[in-house]
Amino acid sequence: EDQVTQSPEALRLQEGESSSLNCSYTVSGLRGLFWYRQDPGKGPEFLFTLYSAGEEKEKERLKATLTKKESFLHITAPKPEDSATYLCAAPNNAGNMLTFGGGTRLMVKP
Amino acid sequence: GAGVSQSPSNKVTEKGKDVELRCDPISGHTALYWYRQRLGQGLEFLIYFQGNSAPDKSGLPSDRFSAERTGESVSTLTIQRTQQEDSAVYLCASSLGPAFDTQYFGPGTRLTVL
């Protein structure tokens, strides 16, 4: 059974304090690993897709990396507006759904 | 361009009533998905439409749930005889092709069953 697990469940950072969020997966024949950001009361907003081990993608203060078993979302010098829940997801082999992790709720204090 | 839209944004109903939720995907997207997000929990897959193929209904939790899609446009998710455990945010997403393509989500419909 495909599984996606995220840690930690919650993370409190001071503004400027860099850290990483983890997403581990057990999906055979991975066909992409997706990162989303979700603000309260809103739908998930697409951030990145990673397709192969070693791949990295960056957007502003965020950098996503992928290994054969896990993905990391690195947040460099975060700001309060980076506070949100970050979700990772992987498609099943049939390509007809995403399996989501439980998310990491990030809180950045000024 | 316009993103995925959903209506209503909020729906409060009484136990036992039927509800209908609507999703307008991004124009040109052939694939459409429904997910459910219960309070404090992750997203659960409900149903998948791809072009004119038969939908994948494997995630629907009971026969009270059904969904339709007209061609490659609007989709409606219907919940009959609602129960309190149906209370959740119902999210719709669309992608240009199948799930290996990026899914773009709508804002969701928050359903509360009293």
CSV table of C-alpha atoms in Angstrom, one decimal:
chain,number,residue,atom,x,y,z
A,1,GLU,CA,0.0,0.0,0.0
A,2,ASP,CA,1.3,3.4,-0.9
A,3,GLN,CA,2.2,5.5,2.1
A,4,VAL,CA,3.4,9.1,2.4
A,5,THR,CA,4.5,10.3,5.9
A,6,GLN,CA,5.5,13.8,6.9
A,7,SER,CA,7.4,15.0,9.9
A,8,PRO,CA,7.3,16.9,12.1
A,9,GLU,CA,3.5,17.4,12.4
A,10,ALA,CA,4.2,21.0,13.6
A,11,LEU,CA,7.2,23.2,13.5
A,12,ARG,CA,7.6,26.6,15.2
A,13,LEU,CA,10.4,28.8,14.0
A,14,GLN,CA,11.7,32.3,14.7
A,15,GLU,CA,11.8,34.6,11.7
A,16,GLY,CA,15.2,33.9,10.0
A,17,GLU,CA,15.6,30.5,11.5
A,18,SER,CA,16.2,28.0,8.7
A,19,SER,CA,14.9,24.4,8.9
A,20,SER,CA,13.7,21.4,6.9
A,21,LEU,CA,10.5,19.5,6.5
A,22,ASN,CA,10.6,15.8,5.8
A,23,CYS,CA,8.4,13.6,3.5
A,24,SER,CA,9.1,9.9,3.3
A,25,TYR,CA,7.2,7.6,0.9
A,26,THR,CA,6.7,4.0,0.0
A,27,VAL,CA,5.5,4.1,-3.5
A,28,SER,CA,6.9,1.6,-6.0
A,29,GLY,CA,8.0,3.2,-9.3
A,30,LEU,CA,7.6,6.8,-8.1
A,31,ARG,CA,6.2,8.9,-10.9
A,32,GLY,CA,6.7,12.3,-9.2
A,33,LEU,CA,6.6,13.8,-5.7
A,34,PHE,CA,4.5,16.9,-5.3
A,35,TRP,CA,4.7,19.7,-2.7
A,36,TYR,CA,1.8,22.0,-1.9
A,37,ARG,CA,1.2,24.8,0.5
A,38,GLN,CA,-2.2,25.1,2.2
A,39,ASP,CA,-3.3,28.2,4.1
A,40,PRO,CA,-6.3,28.0,6.5
A,41,GLY,CA,-9.6,27.9,4.7
A,42,LYS,CA,-8.0,27.5,1.3
A,43,GLY,CA,-7.2,24.8,-1.1
A,44,PRO,CA,-3.7,23.5,-1.6
A,45,GLU,CA,-1.4,25.7,-3.7
A,46,PHE,CA,1.1,23.9,-5.9
A,47,LEU,CA,4.7,24.5,-5.2
A,48,PHE,CA,7.0,21.9,-6.8
A,49,THR,CA,7.1,18.6,-8.6
A,50,LEU,CA,10.2,16.4,-8.4
A,51,TYR,CA,10.7,13.4,-10.6
A,52,SER,CA,14.0,11.8,-10.0
A,53,ALA,CA,16.5,11.2,-7.1
A,54,GLY,CA,18.9,14.1,-6.9
A,55,GLU,CA,16.6,16.6,-8.4
A,56,GLU,CA,16.3,20.0,-6.7
A,57,LYS,CA,13.9,22.9,-7.3
A,58,GLU,CA,13.8,26.3,-5.7
A,59,LYS,CA,11.3,29.1,-5.3
A,60,GLU,CA,12.1,32.1,-3.2
A,61,ARG,CA,13.0,30.8,0.3
A,62,LEU,CA,12.0,27.3,-0.4
A,63,LYS,CA,14.1,24.4,-1.9
A,64,ALA,CA,12.8,20.9,-2.5
A,65,THR,CA,15.0,17.9,-2.8
A,66,LEU,CA,14.4,14.2,-3.6
A,67,THR,CA,16.1,11.0,-2.7
A,68,LYS,CA,15.0,7.4,-3.4
A,69,LYS,CA,13.0,7.3,-0.2
A,70,GLU,CA,12.3,10.8,0.9
A,71,SER,CA,12.0,14.4,0.0
A,72,PHE,CA,12.9,17.5,2.0
A,73,LEU,CA,11.5,21.0,1.9
A,74,HIS,CA,14.2,23.4,3.1
A,75,ILE,CA,13.1,26.8,4.3
A,76,THR,CA,15.9,29.4,4.4
A,77,ALA,CA,15.5,32.5,6.5
A,78,PRO,CA,11.7,32.1,6.8
A,79,LYS,CA,9.3,35.0,7.2
A,80,PRO,CA,5.9,35.1,9.0
A,81,GLU,CA,4.2,34.9,5.7
A,82,ASP,CA,5.7,31.4,5.2
A,83,SER,CA,3.4,30.2,7.9
A,84,ALA,CA,1.1,27.5,6.5
A,85,THR,CA,0.6,23.8,6.2
A,86,TYR,CA,3.0,22.1,3.8
A,87,LEU,CA,1.7,18.9,2.1
A,88,CYS,CA,3.6,16.4,0.1
A,89,ALA,CA,1.9,13.8,-2.2
A,90,ALA,CA,2.7,11.0,-4.6
A,91,PRO,CA,0.6,9.5,-7.4
A,92,ASN,CA,-0.3,5.9,-7.4
A,93,ASN,CA,0.9,3.6,-10.1
A,94,ALA,CA,-2.3,3.9,-12.1
A,95,GLY,CA,-1.9,7.7,-12.1
A,96,ASN,CA,-5.5,8.4,-11.1
A,97,MET,CA,-5.0,9.8,-7.6
A,98,LEU,CA,-2.5,11.4,-5.2
A,99,THR,CA,-1.7,10.0,-1.8
A,100,PHE,CA,-1.1,12.8,0.6
A,101,GLY,CA,0.9,13.0,3.8
A,102,GLY,CA,-0.6,14.4,6.9
A,103,GLY,CA,1.2,17.7,6.4
A,104,THR,CA,3.5,19.8,8.5
A,105,ARG,CA,2.1,22.9,10.1
A,106,LEU,CA,4.7,25.6,10.0
A,107,MET,CA,4.5,28.7,12.3
A,108,VAL,CA,7.1,31.4,11.8
A,109,LYS,CA,7.1,34.1,14.6
A,110,PRO,CA,8.5,37.6,14.0
B,1,GLY,CA,-6.2,32.6,-16.3
B,2,ALA,CA,-9.0,31.3,-14.1
B,3,GLY,CA,-8.3,28.6,-11.7
B,4,VAL,CA,-10.5,25.8,-10.4
B,5,SER,CA,-13.7,27.2,-8.9
B,6,GLN,CA,-16.1,25.5,-6.5
B,7,SER,CA,-19.5,26.4,-5.2
B,8,PRO,CA,-20.9,26.9,-2.7
B,9,SER,CA,-17.9,27.9,-0.5
B,10,ASN,CA,-19.9,26.9,2.6
B,11,LYS,CA,-22.9,24.6,3.0
B,12,VAL,CA,-24.8,23.9,6.2
B,13,THR,CA,-27.4,21.2,6.1
B,14,GLU,CA,-29.4,19.0,8.3
B,15,LYS,CA,-28.7,15.3,8.8
B,16,GLY,CA,-30.6,13.3,6.2
B,17,LYS,CA,-30.8,16.0,3.6
B,18,ASP,CA,-29.1,15.7,0.1
B,19,VAL,CA,-26.4,18.1,-1.0
B,20,GLU,CA,-24.8,18.9,-4.3
B,21,LEU,CA,-21.4,20.4,-4.7
B,22,ARG,CA,-20.1,21.9,-7.9
B,23,CYS,CA,-16.6,22.1,-9.4
B,24,ASP,CA,-15.5,24.1,-12.5
B,25,PRO,CA,-12.1,22.9,-13.6
B,26,ILE,CA,-9.4,24.9,-15.4
B,27,SER,CA,-10.4,25.2,-19.1
B,28,GLY,CA,-8.7,22.5,-21.2
B,29,HIS,CA,-7.9,20.2,-18.3
B,30,THR,CA,-9.1,16.6,-19.1
B,31,ALA,CA,-8.7,15.1,-15.6
B,32,LEU,CA,-10.8,16.1,-12.6
B,33,TYR,CA,-10.5,14.8,-9.0
B,34,TRP,CA,-12.5,15.1,-5.8
B,35,TYR,CA,-10.9,14.8,-2.4
B,36,ARG,CA,-12.2,15.1,1.1
B,37,GLN,CA,-10.4,16.8,4.0
B,38,ARG,CA,-11.8,16.2,7.5
B,39,LEU,CA,-10.8,18.6,10.2
B,40,GLY,CA,-7.2,18.0,11.2
B,41,GLN,CA,-6.7,15.2,8.8
B,42,GLY,CA,-5.1,14.6,5.4
B,43,LEU,CA,-6.7,14.6,2.0
B,44,GLU,CA,-8.6,11.5,1.0
B,45,PHE,CA,-9.2,10.6,-2.6
B,46,LEU,CA,-12.8,10.2,-3.6
B,47,ILE,CA,-13.2,10.0,-7.4
B,48,TYR,CA,-11.3,10.6,-10.6
B,49,PHE,CA,-12.6,11.5,-14.1
B,50,GLN,CA,-10.4,11.4,-17.2
B,51,GLY,CA,-11.8,12.5,-20.5
B,52,ASN,CA,-14.7,10.3,-21.6
B,53,SER,CA,-13.4,7.2,-19.7
B,54,ALA,CA,-15.5,5.6,-17.0
B,55,PRO,CA,-14.7,7.4,-13.7
B,56,ASP,CA,-12.6,5.7,-11.0
B,57,LYS,CA,-15.0,5.6,-8.0
B,58,SER,CA,-12.8,3.5,-5.8
B,59,GLY,CA,-12.4,6.2,-3.1
B,60,LEU,CA,-16.1,6.9,-2.5
B,61,PRO,CA,-16.8,6.0,1.1
B,62,SER,CA,-20.4,4.7,0.6
B,63,ASP,CA,-23.2,4.5,-2.0
B,64,ARG,CA,-24.6,7.7,-0.6
B,65,PHE,CA,-21.8,9.4,-2.6
B,66,SER,CA,-22.0,9.9,-6.3
B,67,ALA,CA,-20.4,12.2,-8.9
B,68,GLU,CA,-21.0,13.2,-12.5
B,69,ARG,CA,-19.0,15.1,-15.0
B,70,THR,CA,-20.3,16.6,-18.2
B,71,GLY,CA,-17.7,16.0,-20.9
B,72,GLU,CA,-14.5,17.8,-19.8
B,73,SER,CA,-16.2,20.5,-17.9
B,74,VAL,CA,-18.3,20.9,-14.8
B,75,SER,CA,-18.5,18.2,-12.2
B,76,THR,CA,-21.0,17.7,-9.4
B,77,LEU,CA,-20.5,15.6,-6.2
B,78,THR,CA,-23.8,14.5,-4.6
B,79,ILE,CA,-24.2,13.3,-1.1
B,80,GLN,CA,-27.5,11.7,-0.3
B,81,ARG,CA,-29.0,11.4,3.2
B,82,THR,CA,-26.1,13.3,4.8
B,83,GLN,CA,-24.6,12.1,8.1
B,84,GLN,CA,-22.6,14.1,10.6
B,85,GLU,CA,-19.5,12.2,9.7
B,86,ASP,CA,-19.8,13.7,6.2
B,87,SER,CA,-18.8,17.1,7.6
B,88,ALA,CA,-15.5,18.1,5.9
B,89,VAL,CA,-14.0,20.3,3.3
B,90,TYR,CA,-14.6,18.8,-0.2
B,91,LEU,CA,-11.8,19.8,-2.6
B,92,CYS,CA,-11.8,19.5,-6.4
B,93,ALA,CA,-8.7,19.5,-8.5
B,94,SER,CA,-8.0,19.3,-12.2
B,95,SER,CA,-4.9,18.5,-14.3
B,96,LEU,CA,-4.1,18.8,-18.0
B,97,GLY,CA,-3.6,15.0,-18.3
B,98,PRO,CA,-3.6,12.1,-15.8
B,99,ALA,CA,-2.5,12.2,-12.2
B,100,PHE,CA,1.2,12.2,-13.1
B,101,ASP,CA,0.5,15.8,-14.2
B,102,THR,CA,0.3,18.6,-11.6
B,103,GLN,CA,-3.1,18.8,-10.0
B,104,TYR,CA,-4.4,22.3,-9.3
B,105,PHE,CA,-6.9,22.7,-6.5
B,106,GLY,CA,-10.0,24.8,-6.0
B,107,PRO,CA,-10.8,26.6,-2.7
B,108,GLY,CA,-13.0,23.8,-1.5
B,109,THR,CA,-16.6,23.6,-0.1
B,110,ARG,CA,-16.9,23.4,3.6
B,111,LEU,CA,-19.8,21.1,4.4
B,112,THR,CA,-21.3,21.1,7.9
B,113,VAL,CA,-24.0,18.5,8.7
B,114,LEU,CA,-26.0,19.4,11.8
